[in-house]
Amino acid sequence: MCALQVIAAVRQTSEAMNSRWISSLAFVAAVSLLTGPRCWAGHTPTAEQGAVLEQWLREHPGHRRATLEDCRCLPDVESLRRQQRDHWGVAPDYHPYLVVGDLNSDAEADLAVVVVDPLGEWMFLIFNGPLEVGATPSFVDTGLDFERKGLFYGPPRPEPYRLVVGPFESHGALVLPKGTTYEIKWAEY
């Protein structure tokens, strides 16, 4: 169990337990933060994260989540889902347009997602955690072309992990936290 999962468990159970149990769980969470594995990435949202995204989509009629068909990158996605390459691990749930992870190093799970607007234009959204229904994106970018590109996050990159946006098998651009929002820094060659 990674640190973010421990923290979430402490939050969910704290109301139902007495202070002795809460202290014990808080201790486990602190130890996990210091010594345990990091929650580096996932591509499947929790129920709460999915509810936040669905609420945002309902509030923006005609917008929809970007799909694999939009990406036109199925061979690349299948490769990431099925086979380990060099020092990259297998990511069976990889989706090029959705990342869940601690994108701004605050020990909260954040959500990055690509959507398509009614005119077929790409929108890149990041919701900072903790997420609750009604949350608004902390970052919105409408100037990127996501065809044959994706979102990448986690090892083997060095910590602190940063979200990368770009074509498969490339350096792409870093999405860096900047206060309560983010900025995109393109690689300089």
XYZ file of N, CA, C and O in Angstrom:
756
model
N 0.861 -1.176 0.000
C 0.000 0.000 0.000
C 0.900 1.228 0.000
O 1.839 1.326 0.776
N 0.628 2.176 -0.857
C 1.449 3.368 -0.944
C 0.928 4.443 -0.004
O -0.153 4.332 0.566
N 1.709 5.488 0.155
C 1.392 6.542 1.113
C 0.025 7.170 0.862
O -0.746 7.386 1.795
N -0.304 7.467 -0.387
C -1.599 8.087 -0.670
C -2.749 7.158 -0.315
O -3.789 7.602 0.163
N -2.567 5.869 -0.518
C -3.621 4.930 -0.163
C -3.793 4.861 1.349
O -4.913 4.758 1.838
N -2.700 4.913 2.091
C -2.783 4.901 3.550
C -3.494 6.152 4.044
O -4.375 6.091 4.904
N -3.134 7.298 3.502
C -3.775 8.548 3.910
C -5.275 8.496 3.619
O -6.096 8.883 4.446
N -5.642 7.989 2.455
C -7.062 7.878 2.112
C -7.781 6.959 3.086
O -8.901 7.245 3.521
N -7.133 5.852 3.456
C -7.751 4.927 4.403
C -7.937 5.589 5.764
O -8.961 5.404 6.420
N -6.953 6.374 6.202
C -7.070 7.089 7.476
C -8.248 8.043 7.423
O -9.063 8.101 8.346
N -8.375 8.788 6.337
C -9.488 9.739 6.210
C -10.840 9.034 6.230
O -11.782 9.493 6.844
N -10.943 7.906 5.518
C -12.225 7.216 5.419
C -12.646 6.585 6.728
O -13.827 6.481 7.015
N -11.676 6.136 7.523
C -12.031 5.434 8.750
C -11.981 6.299 9.996
O -12.441 5.887 11.044
N -11.460 7.507 9.913
C -11.267 8.324 11.110
C -12.570 8.666 11.818
O -12.599 8.736 13.041
N -13.641 8.852 11.073
C -14.911 9.210 11.697
C -15.502 8.045 12.474
O -16.232 8.251 13.440
N -15.212 6.830 12.062
C -15.819 5.667 12.694
C -14.980 5.092 13.831
O -15.412 4.159 14.498
N -13.804 5.635 14.092
C -12.914 5.042 15.084
C -12.616 6.010 16.214
O -12.748 7.214 16.067
N -12.170 5.432 17.330
C -11.804 6.288 18.455
C -10.419 6.888 18.248
O -9.698 6.532 17.318
N -10.025 7.782 19.114
C -8.770 8.529 18.928
C -7.536 7.631 18.983
O -6.531 7.926 18.354
N -7.585 6.526 19.741
C -6.429 5.628 19.810
C -6.170 5.005 18.442
O -5.039 4.928 17.976
N -7.226 4.541 17.783
C -7.080 3.968 16.452
C -6.630 5.015 15.451
O -5.815 4.753 14.575
N -7.168 6.211 15.574
C -6.781 7.289 14.665
C -5.296 7.590 14.810
O -4.583 7.741 13.824
N -4.808 7.629 16.053
C -3.380 7.873 16.280
C -2.534 6.774 15.655
O -1.495 7.035 15.055
N -2.980 5.531 15.789
C -2.241 4.405 15.203
C -2.213 4.505 13.681
O -1.172 4.311 13.057
N -3.375 4.802 13.100
C -3.419 4.935 11.645
C -2.580 6.118 11.162
O -1.922 6.036 10.133
N -2.600 7.211 11.898
C -1.786 8.367 11.530
C -0.310 8.015 11.564
O 0.469 8.431 10.703
N 0.096 7.221 12.560
C 1.494 6.783 12.649
C 1.861 5.929 11.434
O 2.906 6.130 10.806
N 0.995 4.988 11.078
C 1.250 4.142 9.910
C 1.349 4.997 8.652
O 2.218 4.790 7.804
N 0.477 5.990 8.536
C 0.517 6.882 7.368
C 1.825 7.642 7.316
O 2.439 7.782 6.256
N 2.285 8.146 8.466
C 3.542 8.904 8.497
C 4.716 8.014 8.116
O 5.582 8.412 7.335
N 4.749 6.802 8.650
C 5.832 5.876 8.307
C 5.772 5.537 6.824
O 6.796 5.503 6.138
N 4.575 5.315 6.318
C 4.422 5.010 4.899
C 4.908 6.153 4.025
O 5.547 5.941 2.999
N 4.615 7.383 4.441
C 5.082 8.539 3.672
C 6.599 8.587 3.610
O 7.191 8.958 2.609
N 7.232 8.228 4.707
C 8.690 8.320 4.771
C 9.399 7.130 4.157
O 10.489 7.263 3.616
N 8.795 5.942 4.265
C 9.521 4.748 3.849
C 8.839 3.933 2.768
O 9.473 3.120 2.128
N 7.556 4.136 2.576
C 6.802 3.281 1.677
C 6.911 3.698 0.233
O 7.445 4.755 -0.097
N 6.369 2.849 -0.632
C 6.383 3.193 -2.050
C 5.478 4.381 -2.329
O 4.498 4.605 -1.637
N 5.849 5.150 -3.305
C 5.041 6.298 -3.714
C 3.919 5.826 -4.629
O 4.082 4.870 -5.363
N 2.794 6.524 -4.567
C 1.725 6.269 -5.535
C 2.109 7.047 -6.777
O 1.873 8.234 -6.855
N 2.746 6.408 -7.717
C 3.300 7.175 -8.812
C 2.323 7.393 -9.935
O 2.358 8.410 -10.578
N 1.482 6.454 -10.204
C 0.580 6.694 -11.325
C -0.461 5.613 -11.434
O -0.282 4.506 -10.965
N -1.488 5.979 -12.100
C -2.524 5.050 -12.481
C -3.289 5.691 -13.620
O -3.159 6.887 -13.876
N -4.066 4.904 -14.273
C -4.841 5.416 -15.396
C -6.315 5.084 -15.249
O -7.079 5.229 -16.193
N -6.691 4.641 -14.056
C -8.075 4.329 -13.752
C -8.506 5.199 -12.579
O -7.953 5.079 -11.492
N -9.472 6.089 -12.774
C -9.874 6.963 -11.674
C -10.652 6.214 -10.604
O -11.313 5.219 -10.880
N -10.548 6.717 -9.364
C -11.381 6.203 -8.284
C -12.822 6.634 -8.547
O -13.084 7.457 -9.434
N -13.733 6.140 -7.750
C -15.143 6.535 -7.897
C -15.289 8.045 -7.726
O -16.017 8.690 -8.494
N -14.593 8.615 -6.735
C -14.686 10.052 -6.501
C -14.119 10.850 -7.679
O -14.707 11.835 -8.112
N -12.975 10.422 -8.188
C -12.360 11.121 -9.326
C -13.245 11.013 -10.559
O -13.419 11.990 -11.292
N -13.811 9.834 -10.784
C -14.718 9.659 -11.906
C -15.954 10.539 -11.777
O -16.424 11.119 -12.757
N -16.460 10.684 -10.539
C -17.637 11.538 -10.309
C -17.316 13.001 -10.587
O -18.138 13.730 -11.141
N -16.107 13.433 -10.201
C -15.691 14.817 -10.481
C -15.649 15.055 -11.981
O -16.167 16.063 -12.474
N -15.057 14.138 -12.712
C -14.956 14.289 -14.157
C -16.345 14.252 -14.809
O -16.642 15.087 -15.678
N -17.185 13.328 -14.400
C -18.535 13.237 -14.980
C -19.338 14.504 -14.687
O -20.068 14.988 -15.550
N -19.195 15.053 -13.483
C -19.892 16.304 -13.147
C -19.408 17.433 -14.058
O -20.205 18.203 -14.592
N -18.093 17.519 -14.266
C -17.541 18.572 -15.135
C -18.088 18.406 -16.561
O -18.474 19.385 -17.200
N -18.142 17.178 -17.036
C -18.653 16.933 -18.388
C -20.137 17.289 -18.501
O -20.562 17.855 -19.514
N -20.919 16.997 -17.460
C -22.344 17.383 -17.480
C -22.502 18.898 -17.520
O -23.427 19.423 -18.145
N -21.597 19.610 -16.856
C -21.659 21.072 -16.829
C -21.147 21.701 -18.123
O -21.279 22.907 -18.323
N -20.546 20.905 -18.988
C -19.997 21.378 -20.259
C -20.568 20.504 -21.379
O -19.882 19.618 -21.906
N -21.827 20.750 -21.749
C -22.494 19.918 -22.757
C -21.687 19.835 -24.058
O -21.108 20.808 -24.519
N -21.660 18.623 -24.600
C -20.957 18.398 -25.861
C -19.504 18.004 -25.672
O -18.880 17.503 -26.603
N -18.953 18.225 -24.491
C -17.589 17.780 -24.212
C -17.628 16.288 -23.861
O -18.601 15.800 -23.303
N -16.540 15.596 -24.169
C -16.455 14.171 -23.853
C -14.998 13.812 -23.578
O -14.077 14.528 -23.977
N -14.805 12.697 -22.893
C -13.442 12.206 -22.674
C -12.834 11.794 -24.006
O -13.503 11.211 -24.854
N -11.567 12.109 -24.183
C -10.855 11.664 -25.380
C -10.675 10.148 -25.307
O -10.484 9.580 -24.227
N -10.731 9.498 -26.464
C -10.686 8.037 -26.543
C -9.443 7.566 -27.290
O -8.727 8.355 -27.917
N -9.248 6.258 -27.276
C -8.145 5.678 -28.050
C -8.320 5.954 -29.531
O -7.336 6.137 -30.255
N -9.556 5.994 -29.991
C -9.804 6.299 -31.400
C -9.337 7.715 -31.736
O -8.829 7.960 -32.829
N -9.494 8.643 -30.801
C -9.005 10.008 -31.009
C -7.485 10.035 -31.118
O -6.918 10.811 -31.877
N -6.837 9.180 -30.349
C -5.374 9.176 -30.288
C -4.739 8.641 -31.576
O -3.707 9.134 -31.999
N -5.363 7.611 -32.143
C -4.774 6.931 -33.299
C -3.389 6.382 -32.960
O -2.452 6.489 -33.742
N -3.325 5.826 -31.752
C -2.049 5.337 -31.239
C -2.189 3.946 -30.630
O -1.427 3.578 -29.738
N -3.149 3.173 -31.085
C -3.437 1.877 -30.486
C -2.215 0.967 -30.386
O -2.005 0.353 -29.338
N -1.355 0.851 -31.394
C -0.171 -0.011 -31.244
C 0.736 0.440 -30.091
O 1.269 -0.395 -29.360
N 0.897 1.748 -29.912
C 1.720 2.253 -28.812
C 1.081 1.930 -27.472
O 1.756 1.520 -26.525
N -0.221 2.121 -27.371
C -0.937 1.839 -26.125
C -0.864 0.347 -25.808
O -0.580 -0.036 -24.666
N -1.107 -0.498 -26.786
C -1.035 -1.941 -26.563
C 0.352 -2.355 -26.103
O 0.499 -3.215 -25.240
N 1.386 -1.730 -26.658
C 2.756 -2.023 -26.245
C 2.972 -1.670 -24.774
O 3.551 -2.453 -24.020
N 2.494 -0.509 -24.348
C 2.644 -0.112 -22.947
C 1.840 -1.009 -22.015
O 2.250 -1.251 -20.881
N 0.720 -1.504 -22.481
C -0.129 -2.348 -21.640
C 0.385 -3.777 -21.516
O 0.092 -4.446 -20.528
N 1.136 -4.250 -22.492
C 1.463 -5.680 -22.535
C 2.929 -6.041 -22.350
O 3.221 -7.142 -21.915
N 3.834 -5.178 -22.728
C 5.223 -5.615 -22.702
C 6.122 -4.592 -22.038
O 5.960 -3.403 -22.205
N 7.063 -5.126 -21.280
C 8.040 -4.266 -20.626
C 9.136 -3.936 -21.622
O 9.629 -4.799 -22.335
N 9.482 -2.647 -21.665
C 10.525 -2.210 -22.584
C 11.638 -1.571 -21.773
O 11.405 -0.616 -21.034
N 12.845 -2.085 -21.932
C 14.005 -1.563 -21.212
C 13.673 -1.460 -19.733
O 13.288 -2.435 -19.121
N 13.775 -0.269 -19.159
C 13.527 -0.079 -17.727
C 12.112 0.405 -17.441
O 11.774 0.714 -16.324
N 11.247 0.461 -18.446
C 9.854 0.852 -18.261
C 9.059 -0.377 -17.866
O 9.198 -1.431 -18.452
N 8.204 -0.226 -16.912
C 7.351 -1.332 -16.507
C 6.137 -1.465 -17.407
O 5.889 -0.644 -18.277
N 5.388 -2.507 -17.170
C 4.136 -2.730 -17.873
C 3.062 -1.901 -17.178
O 3.034 -1.790 -15.956
N 2.176 -1.291 -17.933
C 1.074 -0.499 -17.388
C -0.230 -1.039 -17.976
O -0.738 -0.522 -18.967
N -0.789 -2.111 -17.381
C -1.949 -2.754 -17.982
C -3.182 -1.855 -18.108
O -4.027 -2.093 -18.956
N -3.255 -0.806 -17.299
C -4.412 0.100 -17.385
C -4.078 1.399 -18.117
O -4.855 2.338 -18.069
N -2.948 1.436 -18.823
C -2.523 2.686 -19.465
C -3.607 3.247 -20.382
O -4.195 2.540 -21.194
N -3.872 4.518 -20.222
C -4.747 5.259 -21.133
C -4.026 6.555 -21.461
O -3.559 7.247 -20.547
N -3.891 6.898 -22.728
C -3.096 8.074 -23.084
C -3.686 9.392 -22.589
O -2.977 10.397 -22.539
N -4.951 9.390 -22.204
C -5.607 10.651 -21.873
C -6.121 10.740 -20.446
O -6.971 11.562 -20.146
N -5.576 9.917 -19.545
C -5.985 9.996 -18.155
C -4.846 9.530 -17.260
O -4.304 8.448 -17.475
N -4.475 10.356 -16.292
C -3.469 9.994 -15.301
C -3.991 10.390 -13.932
O -4.519 11.481 -13.747
N -3.813 9.483 -12.982
C -4.089 9.762 -11.580
C -2.765 9.641 -10.855
O -2.062 8.643 -10.989
N -2.397 10.653 -10.095
C -1.157 10.617 -9.326
C -0.963 11.923 -8.583
O -1.737 12.874 -8.757
N 0.062 11.970 -7.776
C 0.371 13.187 -7.019
C 1.168 14.123 -7.921
O 2.388 14.196 -7.858
N 0.478 14.846 -8.761
C 1.117 15.649 -9.798
C 1.817 16.887 -9.269
O 2.689 17.437 -9.927
N 1.441 17.350 -8.076
C 2.059 18.564 -7.529
C 2.757 18.330 -6.192
O 3.030 19.270 -5.454
N 3.048 17.077 -5.866
C 3.836 16.702 -4.681
C 3.242 17.192 -3.368
O 3.967 17.601 -2.466
N 1.918 17.104 -3.238
C 1.286 17.516 -1.979
C 0.645 16.343 -1.239
O -0.135 16.540 -0.316
N 0.983 15.123 -1.635
C 0.474 13.891 -1.024
C -1.026 13.707 -1.244
O -1.684 13.016 -0.487
N -1.572 14.321 -2.272
C -2.973 14.141 -2.657
C -3.022 13.639 -4.097
O -2.242 14.084 -4.935
N -3.934 12.736 -4.370
C -4.087 12.229 -5.732
C -4.776 13.281 -6.594
O -5.839 13.787 -6.243
N -4.138 13.632 -7.696
C -4.661 14.603 -8.659
C -5.102 13.845 -9.908
O -4.723 12.689 -10.114
N -5.869 14.500 -10.750
C -6.409 13.883 -11.956
C -6.082 14.750 -13.156
O -6.431 15.932 -13.192
N -5.398 14.169 -14.140
C -5.139 14.844 -15.420
C -5.917 14.089 -16.489
O -5.879 12.854 -16.543
N -6.624 14.843 -17.327
C -7.476 14.205 -18.324
C -7.536 15.078 -19.574
O -7.439 16.300 -19.495
N -7.677 14.430 -20.710
C -7.858 15.136 -21.977
C -9.299 14.911 -22.419
O -9.802 13.782 -22.389
N -9.957 16.003 -22.781
C -11.323 15.925 -23.287
C -11.371 16.565 -24.669
O -10.431 17.250 -25.082
N -12.466 16.317 -25.357
C -12.682 16.892 -26.683
C -13.930 17.758 -26.598
O -14.964 17.317 -26.076
N -13.838 18.995 -27.097
C -14.980 19.914 -27.024
C -15.933 19.668 -28.200
O -15.646 18.843 -29.080
N -17.082 20.361 -28.236
C -18.062 20.113 -29.304
C -17.555 20.369 -30.716
O -18.095 19.830 -31.676
N -16.505 21.175 -30.845
C -15.942 21.451 -32.175
C -14.829 20.482 -32.557
O -14.198 20.628 -33.604
N -14.566 19.501 -31.676
C -13.511 18.531 -31.947
C -12.131 18.993 -31.522
O -11.137 18.376 -31.893
N -12.054 20.065 -30.752
C -10.762 20.582 -30.266
C -10.398 19.907 -28.947
O -11.257 19.586 -28.133
N -9.106 19.749 -28.723
C -8.588 19.112 -27.514
C -8.600 20.094 -26.337
O -8.318 21.271 -26.518
N -8.879 19.571 -25.160
C -8.747 20.325 -23.916
C -8.015 19.443 -22.910
O -8.372 18.277 -22.726
N -7.004 20.001 -22.267
C -6.207 19.296 -21.266
C -6.557 19.902 -19.906
O -6.397 21.105 -19.699
N -7.067 19.072 -18.996
C -7.515 19.524 -17.686
C -6.740 18.826 -16.577
O -6.444 17.630 -16.687
N -6.443 19.555 -15.508
C -5.890 18.945 -14.302
C -6.731 19.402 -13.122
O -6.944 20.601 -12.919
N -7.201 18.424 -12.344
C -7.937 18.676 -11.116
C -7.012 18.324 -9.950
O -6.533 17.197 -9.878
N -6.762 19.274 -9.063
C -5.941 18.999 -7.888
C -6.771 18.322 -6.809
O -7.915 18.687 -6.564
N -6.165 17.332 -6.146
C -6.829 16.644 -5.051
C -6.672 17.417 -3.756
O -5.882 18.351 -3.681
N -7.445 17.055 -2.732
C -8.440 15.994 -2.753
C -9.654 16.419 -3.575
O -10.064 17.571 -3.537
N -10.183 15.476 -4.319
C -11.266 15.794 -5.247
C -12.630 15.522 -4.629
O -12.836 14.496 -3.992
N -13.525 16.456 -4.848
C -14.918 16.311 -4.439
C -15.783 16.746 -5.616
O -15.378 17.603 -6.406
N -16.966 16.169 -5.717
C -17.879 16.545 -6.792
C -18.075 18.061 -6.754
O -18.225 18.657 -5.699
N -18.020 18.668 -7.921
C -18.134 20.116 -8.034
C -16.781 20.802 -8.158
O -16.713 22.004 -8.386
N -15.692 20.027 -8.022
C -14.349 20.610 -8.155
C -14.176 21.164 -9.567
O -14.744 20.656 -10.533
N -13.397 22.221 -9.667
C -13.084 22.801 -10.964
C -11.616 22.542 -11.281
O -10.800 22.379 -10.375
N -11.272 22.510 -12.552
C -9.871 22.252 -12.902
C -8.945 23.357 -12.387
O -9.292 24.533 -12.417
N -7.779 22.944 -11.947
C -6.737 23.882 -11.540
C -5.950 24.362 -12.749
O -5.238 25.358 -12.674
N -6.069 23.622 -13.841
C -5.324 23.934 -15.059
C -6.169 23.537 -16.259
O -6.758 22.453 -16.285
N -6.229 24.411 -17.241
C -6.929 24.128 -18.501
C -6.039 24.632 -19.634
O -5.579 25.772 -19.603
N -5.779 23.777 -20.623
C -5.018 24.191 -21.801
C -5.769 23.725 -23.037
O -6.154 22.563 -23.126
N -5.968 24.639 -23.965
C -6.674 24.300 -25.195
C -5.776 24.399 -26.419
O -6.259 24.264 -27.536
N -4.487 24.593 -26.219
C -3.615 24.818 -27.359
C -2.798 23.626 -27.807
O -1.927 23.762 -28.662
N -3.045 22.451 -27.254
C -2.245 21.284 -27.598
C -2.985 20.364 -28.555
O -4.200 20.231 -28.488
N -2.225 19.701 -29.416
C -2.763 18.676 -30.302
C -2.385 17.331 -29.688
O -1.204 17.031 -29.535
N -3.365 16.537 -29.319
C -3.083 15.276 -28.647
C -3.166 14.056 -29.562
O -3.077 12.933 -29.091
N -3.330 14.245 -30.873
C -3.337 13.083 -31.750
C -1.953 12.440 -31.734
O -0.934 13.115 -31.894
N -1.923 11.130 -31.513
C -0.691 10.334 -31.421
C 0.212 10.797 -30.288
O 1.431 10.646 -30.342
N -0.395 11.356 -29.259
C 0.348 11.798 -28.078
C -0.371 11.282 -26.844
O -1.496 10.809 -26.917
N 0.285 11.395 -25.697
C -0.334 10.922 -24.478
C 0.218 11.606 -23.249
O 1.081 12.491 -23.331
N -0.298 11.184 -22.099
C 0.153 11.639 -20.788
C 0.984 10.515 -20.184
O 0.586 9.351 -20.222
N 2.129 10.865 -19.605
C 3.044 9.881 -19.030
C 3.494 10.388 -17.669
O 3.775 11.582 -17.505
N 3.603 9.460 -16.684
C 3.914 9.880 -15.323
C 4.519 8.718 -14.546
O 4.069 7.586 -14.689
N 5.508 8.995 -13.734
C 6.056 7.993 -12.820
C 7.392 7.435 -13.257
O 8.061 7.974 -14.133
N 7.817 6.324 -12.602
C 9.117 5.730 -12.903
C 9.190 5.295 -14.363
O 8.147 5.008 -14.948
N 10.360 5.244 -14.917
C 11.659 5.329 -14.281
C 12.204 6.747 -14.159
O 13.381 6.923 -13.855
N 11.391 7.733 -14.384
C 11.866 9.109 -14.218
C 12.246 9.341 -12.763
O 11.709 8.703 -11.870
N 13.132 10.297 -12.500
C 13.529 10.565 -11.108
C 12.399 11.261 -10.330
O 11.560 11.938 -10.913
N 12.413 11.057 -9.024
C 11.460 11.767 -8.158
C 11.945 13.183 -7.947
O 13.143 13.412 -7.943
N 11.115 14.164 -7.724
C 9.668 14.018 -7.720
C 9.168 13.807 -9.137
O 9.613 14.462 -10.075
N 8.235 12.862 -9.285
C 7.709 12.562 -10.605
C 6.948 13.764 -11.150
O 6.293 14.485 -10.420
N 7.059 13.959 -12.439
C 6.340 15.043 -13.114
C 5.593 14.475 -14.306
O 6.056 13.537 -14.964
N 4.460 15.058 -14.567
C 3.650 14.665 -15.705
C 4.352 15.104 -16.984
O 4.877 16.212 -17.064
N 4.363 14.225 -17.975
C 4.941 14.527 -19.282
C 3.831 14.395 -20.320
O 3.022 13.469 -20.277
N 3.799 15.349 -21.248
C 2.836 15.355 -22.342
C 3.626 15.308 -23.635
O 4.568 16.074 -23.815
N 3.255 14.403 -24.535
C 3.942 14.402 -25.815
C 3.766 13.115 -26.578
O 3.024 12.220 -26.159
N 4.461 13.014 -27.702
C 4.387 11.800 -28.520
C 4.994 10.611 -27.780
O 5.834 10.774 -26.893
N 4.578 9.420 -28.158
C 5.167 8.208 -27.602
C 6.639 8.160 -28.002
O 7.019 8.627 -29.069
N 7.462 7.612 -27.107
C 8.898 7.441 -27.364
C 9.596 8.773 -27.600
O 10.459 8.893 -28.470
N 9.228 9.804 -26.830
C 9.881 11.103 -26.986
C 10.050 11.756 -25.626
O 9.543 11.263 -24.616
N 10.732 12.886 -25.599
C 10.909 13.634 -24.354
C 9.661 14.422 -24.004
O 9.338 14.599 -22.848
N 8.967 14.926 -24.979
C 7.741 15.670 -24.733
C 7.968 16.922 -23.916
O 9.040 17.519 -23.924
N 6.938 17.325 -23.182
C 6.975 18.530 -22.352
C 6.647 18.158 -20.918
O 5.819 17.279 -20.669
N 7.294 18.837 -19.984
C 6.983 18.646 -18.570
C 5.818 19.532 -18.182
O 5.746 20.695 -18.593
N 4.920 19.002 -17.371
C 3.825 19.780 -16.806
C 4.201 19.990 -15.346
O 4.144 19.064 -14.537
N 4.637 21.211 -15.030
C 5.196 21.507 -13.713
C 4.213 22.272 -12.841
O 3.531 23.188 -13.326
N 4.142 21.906 -11.556
C 3.286 22.675 -10.655
C 3.796 24.107 -10.534
O 5.002 24.349 -10.518
N 2.864 25.044 -10.489
C 3.200 26.454 -10.333
C 2.119 27.076 -9.457
O 1.045 27.423 -9.951
N 2.380 27.134 -8.151
C 1.365 27.576 -7.207
C 0.239 26.564 -7.174
O 0.467 25.374 -6.992
N -0.983 27.014 -7.414
C -2.133 26.103 -7.412
C -2.489 25.626 -8.811
O -3.486 24.950 -8.998
N -1.674 25.982 -9.804
C -1.924 25.566 -11.178
C -0.664 24.893 -11.730
O 0.155 24.394 -10.962
N -0.509 24.888 -13.036
C 0.622 24.212 -13.688
C 1.091 25.039 -14.874
O 0.363 25.896 -15.374
N 2.306 24.736 -15.328
C 2.806 25.330 -16.560
C 3.472 24.220 -17.365
O 4.003 23.264 -16.819
N 3.434 24.372 -18.676
C 4.026 23.385 -19.575
C 5.373 23.910 -20.039
O 5.479 25.022 -20.552
N 6.416 23.109 -19.833
C 7.778 23.454 -20.246
C 8.231 22.454 -21.303
O 8.412 21.271 -21.015
N 8.383 22.937 -22.526
C 8.813 22.071 -23.610
C 10.308 21.814 -23.530
O 11.073 22.702 -23.159
N 10.722 20.613 -23.886
C 12.130 20.235 -23.874
C 12.884 21.098 -24.878
O 12.391 21.363 -25.966
N 14.065 21.506 -24.475
C 14.927 22.256 -25.381
C 16.019 21.344 -25.900
O 16.720 20.711 -25.129
N 16.154 21.287 -27.192
C 17.158 20.385 -27.798
C 18.308 21.184 -28.323
O 18.224 22.240 -28.803
